[in-house]
Tab-separated table of N, CA and C and ligand atoms in Angstrom:
chain	number	residue	atom	x	y	z
V	25	MET	N	11.765	7.868	24.316
V	25	MET	CA	12.649	8.880	24.095
V	25	MET	C	11.703	10.211	24.465
V	26	GLU	N	12.312	11.201	25.122
V	26	GLU	CA	11.545	12.356	25.502
V	26	GLU	C	11.439	13.516	24.434
V	27	ARG	N	10.386	14.109	24.466
V	27	ARG	CA	10.261	15.285	23.756
V	27	ARG	C	10.017	16.483	24.697
V	28	THR	N	10.637	17.638	24.266
V	28	THR	CA	10.463	18.843	24.984
V	28	THR	C	10.144	20.017	24.116
V	29	LEU	N	9.587	21.154	24.674
V	29	LEU	CA	9.340	22.231	23.785
V	29	LEU	C	10.277	23.430	24.112
V	30	ILE	N	10.809	23.748	22.986
V	30	ILE	CA	11.682	24.855	23.087
V	30	ILE	C	11.099	26.224	22.219
V	31	LEU	N	11.256	27.244	23.007
V	31	LEU	CA	10.437	28.517	22.282
V	31	LEU	C	11.533	29.699	22.198
V	32	PHE	N	11.609	30.075	21.070
V	32	PHE	CA	12.597	31.259	20.811
V	32	PHE	C	11.771	32.585	20.854
V	33	LYS	N	12.093	33.473	21.686
V	33	LYS	CA	11.336	34.671	21.985
V	33	LYS	C	11.666	35.704	20.969
V	34	PRO	N	10.835	36.773	21.021
V	34	PRO	CA	10.915	37.727	19.893
V	34	PRO	C	12.345	38.397	19.714
V	35	ASP	N	13.150	38.337	20.872
V	35	ASP	CA	14.495	39.047	20.746
V	35	ASP	C	15.349	38.221	19.816
V	36	VAL	N	15.120	36.990	19.605
V	36	VAL	CA	15.982	35.995	18.786
V	36	VAL	C	15.829	36.507	17.294
V	37	LEU	N	14.556	36.781	16.805
V	37	LEU	CA	14.223	37.237	15.378
V	37	LEU	C	14.907	38.505	15.134
V	38	GLN	N	14.676	39.449	16.138
V	38	GLN	CA	15.090	40.706	15.970
V	38	GLN	C	16.634	40.914	15.764
V	39	ARG	N	17.439	40.080	16.754
V	39	ARG	CA	18.772	39.861	16.733
V	39	ARG	C	19.389	39.057	15.752
V	40	GLY	N	18.768	38.284	15.015
V	40	GLY	CA	19.287	37.534	13.921
V	40	GLY	C	20.102	36.307	14.488
V	41	LEU	N	19.534	35.712	15.662
V	41	LEU	CA	20.127	34.649	16.227
V	41	LEU	C	19.546	33.305	16.002
V	42	LEU	N	18.400	33.079	15.089
V	42	LEU	CA	17.576	32.010	15.201
V	42	LEU	C	18.565	30.737	14.711
V	43	GLY	N	19.229	31.031	13.597
V	43	GLY	CA	20.104	29.819	13.115
V	43	GLY	C	20.838	29.261	14.068
V	44	GLU	N	21.769	30.374	14.724
V	44	GLU	CA	22.671	29.802	15.706
V	44	GLU	C	22.062	29.174	16.869
V	45	VAL	N	20.816	29.675	17.331
V	45	VAL	CA	20.439	28.927	18.580
V	45	VAL	C	19.805	27.409	18.129
V	46	ILE	N	19.130	27.337	17.091
V	46	ILE	CA	18.639	26.204	16.588
V	46	ILE	C	19.953	25.249	16.365
V	47	SER	N	20.867	25.719	15.825
V	47	SER	CA	21.933	24.883	15.490
V	47	SER	C	22.621	24.130	16.730
V	48	ARG	N	22.504	24.888	17.828
V	48	ARG	CA	22.973	24.179	18.936
V	48	ARG	C	22.356	22.885	19.471
V	49	PHE	N	20.929	22.982	19.207
V	49	PHE	CA	20.258	21.728	19.512
V	49	PHE	C	20.514	20.651	18.446
V	50	GLU	N	20.568	20.982	17.472
V	50	GLU	CA	20.978	20.163	16.159
V	50	GLU	C	22.272	19.302	16.533
V	51	LYS	N	23.149	20.245	16.864
V	51	LYS	CA	24.670	19.714	17.174
V	51	LYS	C	24.723	18.742	18.443
V	52	LYS	N	23.906	19.194	19.472
V	52	LYS	CA	23.812	18.377	20.562
V	52	LYS	C	23.283	16.955	20.448
V	53	GLY	N	22.480	16.677	19.505
V	53	GLY	CA	21.905	15.449	19.065
V	53	GLY	C	20.497	15.428	19.432
V	54	LEU	N	19.895	16.518	19.585
V	54	LEU	CA	18.340	16.653	19.655
V	54	LEU	C	17.746	16.704	18.356
V	55	LYS	N	16.861	15.760	18.176
V	55	LYS	CA	16.095	15.792	16.800
V	55	LYS	C	15.006	16.645	16.606
V	56	ILE	N	14.858	17.450	15.782
V	56	ILE	CA	13.817	18.399	15.610
V	56	ILE	C	12.614	17.685	14.890
V	57	VAL	N	11.573	17.671	15.971
V	57	VAL	CA	10.395	17.001	15.363
V	57	VAL	C	8.992	17.801	14.999
V	58	GLY	N	9.321	19.112	15.379
V	58	GLY	CA	8.387	20.135	14.894
V	58	GLY	C	8.890	21.516	15.060
V	59	LEU	N	8.516	22.446	14.120
V	59	LEU	CA	9.113	23.686	14.031
V	59	LEU	C	8.084	24.647	13.346
V	60	LYS	N	7.970	25.904	14.055
V	60	LYS	CA	7.165	26.801	13.367
V	60	LYS	C	7.284	28.173	13.971
V	61	MET	N	6.540	29.153	12.970
V	61	MET	CA	6.629	30.533	13.527
V	61	MET	C	5.172	30.897	13.813
V	62	LEU	N	4.984	31.824	14.826
V	62	LEU	CA	3.577	32.194	15.187
V	62	LEU	C	3.684	33.406	16.240
V	63	LYS	N	2.574	33.944	16.223
V	63	LYS	CA	2.317	35.099	16.956
V	63	LYS	C	1.647	34.667	18.201
V	64	LEU	N	2.160	34.758	19.464
V	64	LEU	CA	1.506	34.336	20.609
V	64	LEU	C	0.350	35.195	20.937
V	65	SER	N	-0.751	34.760	21.269
V	65	SER	CA	-2.066	35.658	21.757
V	65	SER	C	-1.780	35.780	23.295
V	66	PRO	N	-2.468	36.980	23.791
V	66	PRO	CA	-2.371	37.141	25.133
V	66	PRO	C	-3.045	35.950	26.002
V	67	ALA	N	-4.050	35.328	25.299
V	67	ALA	CA	-4.686	34.161	26.118
V	67	ALA	C	-3.678	32.977	26.340
V	68	VAL	N	-2.936	32.608	25.144
V	68	VAL	CA	-1.952	31.586	25.246
V	68	VAL	C	-0.798	31.897	25.975
V	69	ALA	N	-0.416	33.245	25.993
V	69	ALA	CA	0.662	33.682	26.973
V	69	ALA	C	0.329	33.492	28.459
V	70	LYS	N	-0.968	33.764	28.624
V	70	LYS	CA	-1.469	33.615	30.095
V	70	LYS	C	-1.303	32.172	30.486
V	71	GLU	N	-1.732	31.330	29.534
V	71	GLU	CA	-1.733	29.834	29.933
V	71	GLU	C	-0.324	29.285	30.083
V	72	HIS	N	0.647	29.856	29.033
V	72	HIS	CA	1.963	29.320	28.977
V	72	HIS	C	2.724	29.869	30.399
V	73	TYR	N	2.378	31.116	30.803
V	73	TYR	CA	3.016	31.574	32.041
V	73	TYR	C	2.061	31.795	33.078
V	74	ALA	N	1.160	30.650	33.288
V	74	ALA	CA	0.056	30.762	34.446
V	74	ALA	C	0.863	30.888	35.814
V	75	HIS	N	2.126	30.368	35.907
V	75	HIS	CA	2.686	30.515	37.199
V	75	HIS	C	3.187	31.773	37.462
V	76	LEU	N	3.129	32.865	36.538
V	76	LEU	CA	3.700	34.145	36.808
V	76	LEU	C	2.643	35.151	36.587
V	77	THR	N	1.294	34.904	36.356
V	77	THR	CA	0.457	36.030	35.941
V	77	THR	C	0.324	37.093	37.174
V	78	ALA	N	0.592	36.776	38.290
V	78	ALA	CA	0.478	37.569	39.671
V	78	ALA	C	1.698	38.340	39.772
V	79	LYS	N	2.700	38.095	39.156
V	79	LYS	CA	3.922	38.861	39.327
V	79	LYS	C	3.906	40.185	38.641
V	80	PRO	N	4.661	41.161	39.374
V	80	PRO	CA	4.540	42.703	38.862
V	80	PRO	C	5.172	42.721	37.402
V	81	PHE	N	6.078	41.832	36.994
V	81	PHE	CA	6.504	42.029	35.667
V	81	PHE	C	5.762	41.332	34.587
V	82	TYR	N	4.664	40.641	34.969
V	82	TYR	CA	3.940	39.808	33.981
V	82	TYR	C	3.404	40.629	32.788
V	83	PRO	N	2.729	41.810	33.236
V	83	PRO	CA	2.175	42.554	32.069
V	83	PRO	C	3.397	42.964	30.959
V	84	GLY	N	4.424	43.300	31.417
V	84	GLY	CA	5.643	43.684	30.621
V	84	GLY	C	5.959	42.327	29.736
V	85	LEU	N	6.038	41.183	30.338
V	85	LEU	CA	6.322	39.978	29.934
V	85	LEU	C	5.435	39.594	28.709
V	86	GLU	N	4.131	39.609	29.051
V	86	GLU	CA	3.060	39.238	28.115
V	86	GLU	C	3.256	40.377	26.906
V	87	ARG	N	3.464	41.542	27.091
V	87	ARG	CA	3.478	42.545	26.097
V	87	ARG	C	4.728	42.153	25.183
V	88	PHE	N	5.771	41.878	25.775
V	88	PHE	CA	6.888	41.436	24.996
V	88	PHE	C	6.686	40.150	24.159
V	89	MET	N	6.193	39.168	24.890
V	89	MET	CA	6.012	37.907	24.028
V	89	MET	C	5.047	37.870	23.021
V	90	THR	N	4.059	38.833	23.050
V	90	THR	CA	2.921	38.877	22.025
V	90	THR	C	3.299	40.067	20.952
V	91	HIS	N	4.170	40.708	21.134
V	91	HIS	CA	4.204	41.974	20.312
V	91	HIS	C	4.904	41.721	18.725
V	92	GLN	N	5.680	40.544	18.651
V	92	GLN	CA	6.224	40.090	17.510
V	92	GLN	C	6.188	38.594	17.491
V	93	PRO	N	6.642	37.945	16.229
V	93	PRO	CA	6.423	36.563	16.223
V	93	PRO	C	7.540	35.782	17.042
V	94	ILE	N	7.189	34.609	17.458
V	94	ILE	CA	8.020	33.801	18.097
V	94	ILE	C	8.344	32.447	17.399
V	95	VAL	N	9.249	31.684	17.746
V	95	VAL	CA	9.406	30.491	16.996
V	95	VAL	C	9.414	29.333	17.868
V	96	VAL	N	8.650	28.268	17.605
V	96	VAL	CA	8.444	27.170	18.735
V	96	VAL	C	8.936	25.953	17.958
V	97	MET	N	9.625	25.148	18.707
V	97	MET	CA	10.347	23.884	18.346
V	97	MET	C	10.259	22.767	19.203
V	98	ALA	N	9.799	21.548	18.847
V	98	ALA	CA	9.729	20.383	19.449
V	98	ALA	C	10.972	19.397	19.280
V	99	VAL	N	11.708	19.225	20.253
V	99	VAL	CA	12.731	18.288	19.898
V	99	VAL	C	12.738	17.018	20.805
V	100	GLU	N	13.333	16.029	20.302
V	100	GLU	CA	13.351	14.756	20.852
V	100	GLU	C	14.730	14.264	20.995
V	101	GLY	N	14.917	13.561	22.088
V	101	GLY	CA	16.237	12.791	22.581
V	101	GLY	C	16.203	12.209	23.956
V	102	VAL	N	17.262	11.635	24.186
V	102	VAL	CA	17.513	11.094	25.527
V	102	VAL	C	17.510	12.019	26.594
V	103	GLU	N	16.720	11.913	27.330
V	103	GLU	CA	16.555	12.942	28.518
V	103	GLU	C	16.578	14.521	28.040
V	104	ALA	N	15.745	14.514	26.779
V	104	ALA	CA	15.623	15.967	26.185
V	104	ALA	C	15.284	16.975	27.156
V	105	VAL	N	14.311	16.715	28.165
V	105	VAL	CA	13.727	17.965	28.963
V	105	VAL	C	15.075	18.562	29.671
V	106	GLU	N	15.691	17.697	30.417
V	106	GLU	CA	16.997	18.062	31.174
V	106	GLU	C	17.929	18.744	30.187
V	107	VAL	N	18.288	18.163	29.133
V	107	VAL	CA	19.239	18.525	28.264
V	107	VAL	C	18.771	20.112	27.708
V	108	GLY	N	17.438	20.164	27.487
V	108	GLY	CA	17.155	21.449	26.904
V	108	GLY	C	17.178	22.522	27.886
V	109	ARG	N	17.047	22.229	29.135
V	109	ARG	CA	17.118	23.426	30.164
V	109	ARG	C	18.600	23.601	30.348
V	110	LYS	N	19.398	22.656	30.338
V	110	LYS	CA	21.081	22.756	30.337
V	110	LYS	C	21.324	23.674	29.220
V	111	LEU	N	21.057	23.371	28.048
V	111	LEU	CA	21.493	24.053	26.824
V	111	LEU	C	21.070	25.701	26.867
V	112	ALA	N	19.850	25.936	27.618
V	112	ALA	CA	19.288	27.224	27.691
V	112	ALA	C	19.827	28.040	28.867
V	113	GLY	N	20.387	27.308	29.897
V	113	GLY	CA	20.951	28.093	31.064
V	113	GLY	C	19.916	28.646	32.041
V	114	VAL	N	20.321	29.076	33.109
V	114	VAL	CA	19.319	29.512	34.240
V	114	VAL	C	18.609	30.948	33.764
V	115	THR	N	17.407	31.207	34.302
V	115	THR	CA	16.495	32.154	33.888
V	115	THR	C	17.489	33.405	33.874
V	116	ASN	N	18.115	33.979	34.813
V	116	ASN	CA	18.676	35.193	35.007
V	116	ASN	C	19.977	35.053	34.036
V	117	SER	N	19.999	35.615	32.965
V	117	SER	CA	21.153	35.259	32.116
V	117	SER	C	22.454	35.821	32.524
V	118	ARG	N	22.501	36.758	33.465
V	118	ARG	CA	23.766	37.282	34.030
V	118	ARG	C	24.241	36.135	34.812
V	119	LYS	N	23.639	35.298	35.300
V	119	LYS	CA	24.101	34.089	36.264
V	119	LYS	C	24.170	32.918	35.354
V	120	ALA	N	23.866	32.879	34.114
V	120	ALA	CA	23.956	31.757	33.356
V	120	ALA	C	25.357	31.381	32.849
V	121	GLU	N	25.685	30.213	32.959
V	121	GLU	CA	27.041	29.686	32.559
V	121	GLU	C	27.309	30.112	31.004
V	122	ALA	N	28.619	30.443	30.844
V	122	ALA	CA	29.142	30.698	29.616
V	122	ALA	C	28.884	29.449	28.845
V	123	GLY	N	28.605	29.387	27.630
V	123	GLY	CA	28.470	28.061	26.874
V	123	GLY	C	27.074	27.669	26.812
V	124	THR	N	26.099	28.151	27.742
V	124	THR	CA	24.774	27.978	27.520
V	124	THR	C	24.208	29.177	26.532
V	125	ILE	N	23.006	28.908	26.057
V	125	ILE	CA	22.271	29.978	25.192
V	125	ILE	C	22.240	31.338	25.978
V	126	ARG	N	21.617	31.359	27.126
V	126	ARG	CA	21.340	32.467	27.844
V	126	ARG	C	22.749	33.141	28.259
V	127	GLY	N	23.679	32.157	28.749
V	127	GLY	CA	25.022	32.702	29.072
V	127	GLY	C	25.716	33.239	27.904
V	128	ASP	N	25.581	32.989	26.813
V	128	ASP	CA	26.409	33.465	25.676
V	128	ASP	C	25.684	34.565	25.039
V	129	PHE	N	24.301	34.645	24.918
V	129	PHE	CA	23.568	35.501	24.032
V	129	PHE	C	22.693	36.700	24.832
V	130	SER	N	22.706	36.577	26.283
V	130	SER	CA	21.620	37.552	26.897
V	130	SER	C	22.415	38.004	28.277
V	131	ASN	N	22.040	39.255	28.689
V	131	ASN	CA	22.483	39.639	29.977
V	131	ASN	C	21.323	40.052	30.738
V	132	SER	N	20.206	39.436	30.467
V	132	SER	CA	18.796	39.871	30.979
V	132	SER	C	18.164	38.773	31.654
V	133	THR	N	17.262	39.106	32.711
V	133	THR	CA	16.359	38.044	33.343
V	133	THR	C	15.181	37.823	32.448
V	134	SER	N	14.830	39.009	31.613
V	134	SER	CA	13.578	38.920	30.964
V	134	SER	C	13.806	38.603	29.419
V	135	ARG	N	14.725	39.309	28.845
V	135	ARG	CA	14.926	39.208	27.316
V	135	ARG	C	15.985	38.169	27.194
V	136	ASN	N	15.543	36.834	27.565
V	136	ASN	CA	16.617	35.824	27.784
V	136	ASN	C	16.490	34.992	26.795
V	137	VAL	N	16.071	35.307	25.510
V	137	VAL	CA	16.161	34.509	24.189
V	137	VAL	C	15.300	33.288	24.176
V	138	ILE	N	15.252	32.367	25.138
V	138	ILE	CA	14.686	31.097	24.955
V	138	ILE	C	13.755	30.605	26.032
V	139	HIS	N	12.927	29.760	25.809
V	139	HIS	CA	11.995	29.082	26.833
V	139	HIS	C	12.292	27.499	26.693
V	140	ALA	N	12.557	26.724	27.653
V	140	ALA	CA	12.696	25.237	27.498
V	140	ALA	C	11.899	24.915	28.639
V	141	SER	N	11.014	23.766	28.340
V	141	SER	CA	10.060	23.131	29.375
V	141	SER	C	10.869	22.464	30.601
V	142	ASP	N	10.259	22.853	31.751
V	142	ASP	CA	11.008	22.463	32.943
V	142	ASP	C	10.713	21.058	33.670
V	143	SER	N	9.874	20.376	32.990
V	143	SER	CA	9.776	18.963	33.471
V	143	SER	C	8.988	18.156	32.510
V	144	LEU	N	9.050	16.869	32.561
V	144	LEU	CA	8.457	16.084	31.566
V	144	LEU	C	6.970	16.245	31.322
V	145	GLU	N	6.316	16.381	32.630
V	145	GLU	CA	4.919	16.772	32.373
V	145	GLU	C	4.614	18.038	31.839
V	146	THR	N	5.296	19.054	32.177
V	146	THR	CA	5.103	20.358	31.486
V	146	THR	C	5.366	20.209	30.053
V	147	ALA	N	6.399	19.451	29.585
V	147	ALA	CA	6.847	19.392	28.193
V	147	ALA	C	5.743	18.842	27.366
V	148	GLY	N	4.958	17.804	27.990
V	148	GLY	CA	3.913	17.045	27.429
V	148	GLY	C	2.916	18.137	27.114
V	149	LYS	N	2.752	18.887	28.021
V	149	LYS	CA	1.473	20.078	27.944
V	149	LYS	C	1.900	21.119	26.915
V	150	GLU	N	3.256	21.413	26.844
V	150	GLU	CA	3.642	22.602	26.182
V	150	GLU	C	3.875	22.170	24.693
V	151	VAL	N	4.290	20.963	24.461
V	151	VAL	CA	4.358	20.541	23.172
V	151	VAL	C	2.931	20.449	22.500
V	152	ALA	N	1.980	20.034	23.322
V	152	ALA	CA	0.422	19.982	22.782
V	152	ALA	C	-0.111	21.220	22.549
V	153	ARG	N	0.370	22.379	23.509
V	153	ARG	CA	-0.108	23.594	23.449
V	153	ARG	C	0.316	24.264	21.948
V	154	PHE	N	1.386	23.924	21.431
V	154	PHE	CA	1.962	24.645	20.207
V	154	PHE	C	1.833	23.785	19.073
V	155	PHE	N	1.644	22.439	19.131
V	155	PHE	CA	1.728	21.628	17.879
V	155	PHE	C	0.540	20.622	17.847
V	156	ARG	N	-0.189	20.737	16.741
V	156	ARG	CA	-1.187	19.669	16.500
V	156	ARG	C	-0.600	18.334	16.112
V	157	LYS	N	-1.148	17.170	16.256
V	157	LYS	CA	-0.512	15.968	16.285
V	157	LYS	C	0.155	15.878	14.685
V	158	GLU	N	-0.621	16.405	13.791
V	158	GLU	CA	0.140	16.243	12.405
V	158	GLU	C	1.301	17.122	12.040
V	159	GLU	N	1.491	18.140	12.946
V	159	GLU	CA	2.547	18.814	12.972
V	159	GLU	C	3.951	18.655	13.486
V	160	LEU	N	3.853	17.276	14.196
V	160	LEU	CA	4.901	16.612	14.920
V	160	LEU	C	5.262	15.465	13.888
V	161	PHE	N	6.683	15.316	13.665
V	161	PHE	CA	7.126	14.280	12.765
V	161	PHE	C	7.961	13.276	13.290
V	162	ASP	N	7.476	11.909	12.948
V	162	ASP	CA	8.207	10.875	13.568
V	162	ASP	C	9.218	10.225	12.562
V	163	TYR	N	10.084	11.052	12.023
V	163	TYR	CA	10.874	10.255	11.084
V	163	TYR	C	12.263	9.748	11.709
V	164	LYS	N	13.029	8.978	10.795
V	164	LYS	CA	14.177	8.504	11.264
V	164	LYS	C	15.355	9.376	10.883
V	165	LEU	N	16.132	9.683	12.014
V	165	LEU	CA	17.600	10.342	11.775
V	165	LEU	C	18.506	9.304	11.293
V	166	VAL	N	19.040	9.479	10.225
V	166	VAL	CA	20.059	8.337	9.567
V	166	VAL	C	21.214	8.346	10.328
V	167	LEU	N	21.726	9.470	11.073
V	167	LEU	CA	22.918	9.264	11.711
V	167	LEU	C	22.806	8.982	13.291
V	168	HIS	N	21.393	8.532	13.647
V	168	HIS	CA	21.024	8.349	15.087
V	168	HIS	C	22.158	7.544	15.857
V	169	GLU	N	22.709	6.479	15.375
V	169	GLU	CA	23.658	5.637	16.028
V	169	GLU	C	25.057	6.423	15.978
V	170	TYR	N	25.204	7.537	15.605
V	170	TYR	CA	26.406	8.160	15.677
V	170	TYR	C	26.268	9.136	16.831
V	171	PHE	N	24.933	9.344	17.245
V	171	PHE	CA	24.736	10.293	18.448
V	171	PHE	C	24.475	9.478	19.606
V	172	TYR	N	23.993	8.367	19.472
V	172	TYR	CA	23.614	7.489	20.881
V	172	TYR	C	24.225	6.002	20.590
V	173	ALA	N	24.608	5.424	21.824
V	173	ALA	CA	25.054	3.952	21.612
V	173	ALA	C	23.806	3.142	22.033
V	174	GLU	N	23.769	1.916	21.622
V	174	GLU	CA	22.689	0.916	21.714
V	174	GLU	C	21.996	1.098	23.068
V	175	ASP	N	22.860	0.978	24.091
V	175	ASP	CA	22.402	0.928	25.589
V	175	ASP	C	21.720	2.169	25.981
V	176	GLU	N	21.827	3.410	25.262
V	176	GLU	CA	21.167	4.465	25.555
V	176	GLU	C	19.890	4.581	24.878
V	177	LEU	N	19.559	3.797	23.957
V	177	LEU	CA	18.357	3.926	23.081
V	177	LEU	C	17.361	2.802	23.514
V	178	LYS	N	17.594	1.987	24.770
V	178	LYS	CA	16.706	1.008	25.341
V	178	LYS	C	15.477	1.716	25.789
G	3	IDP	P1	12.360	29.995	32.983
G	3	IDP	O1	11.948	30.797	31.623
G	3	IDP	O2	13.827	29.867	33.105
G	3	IDP	O3	11.632	28.646	32.901
G	3	IDP	P2	10.364	31.103	34.679
G	3	IDP	O4	10.733	31.307	36.167
G	3	IDP	O5	9.509	30.146	34.261
G	3	IDP	O6	11.921	30.897	33.999
G	3	IDP	O7	9.863	32.474	34.102
G	3	IDP	C1	9.434	32.693	32.732
G	3	IDP	C2	10.036	33.910	32.086
G	3	IDP	O8	9.408	34.970	32.698
G	3	IDP	C3	11.460	33.980	32.044
G	3	IDP	O9	12.222	33.217	31.063
G	3	IDP	C4	11.586	35.452	31.899
G	3	IDP	O10	11.532	35.972	30.479
G	3	IDP	C5	10.363	36.074	32.810
G	3	IDP	N1	10.893	36.506	34.035
G	3	IDP	C6	11.118	35.484	35.113
G	3	IDP	N2	11.449	36.098	36.160
G	3	IDP	C7	11.603	37.425	35.870
G	3	IDP	C8	11.917	38.677	36.611
G	3	IDP	O11	12.209	38.519	37.790
G	3	IDP	N3	11.841	39.835	35.970
G	3	IDP	C9	11.503	39.877	34.700
G	3	IDP	N4	11.095	38.776	33.866
G	3	IDP	C10	11.131	37.647	34.364
G	4	MG	MG1	9.652	28.385	33.199
């Protein structure tokens, strides 16, 4: 079963959206295996957005991401990485489909509410970036068989 890293940006706390956006992952059938609030440091921001540090918008992105707390969440499920990206919607929220988190809650390319890992490899690195082993929980979800059929759990 895959794990992916979901991050709620500072706009989520300011706008009182945290419960609503977390709820979408729960309802979809992704199990929360790690959850915490923290303040991103500039060093970790640079690591997390290494592919963007040369972009003209990067200084503003780093300022925004580090100025107030964020919430990070690790979720687990069948094809969790792809499903996480689908629930988030595309980067430019103006182009994001209605029904996605960005499509429903943002009209910006930058203040776009959520981060979701973009590949299984990145997900592994990003979960490890934000969670120590003992902060990730391998518990049984009692309703698991109501979310997935046997053949999906092989
Ligand atoms: P993603 O968040 O959909 O994976 P990335 O291209 O990895 O998109 O960009 C990471 C974050 O950088 C975006 O979510 C957004 O906050 C910011 N960003 C990306 N492109 C732009 C831009 O053109 N202007 C301003 N901010 C941007
Ligand atoms: Mg990305």
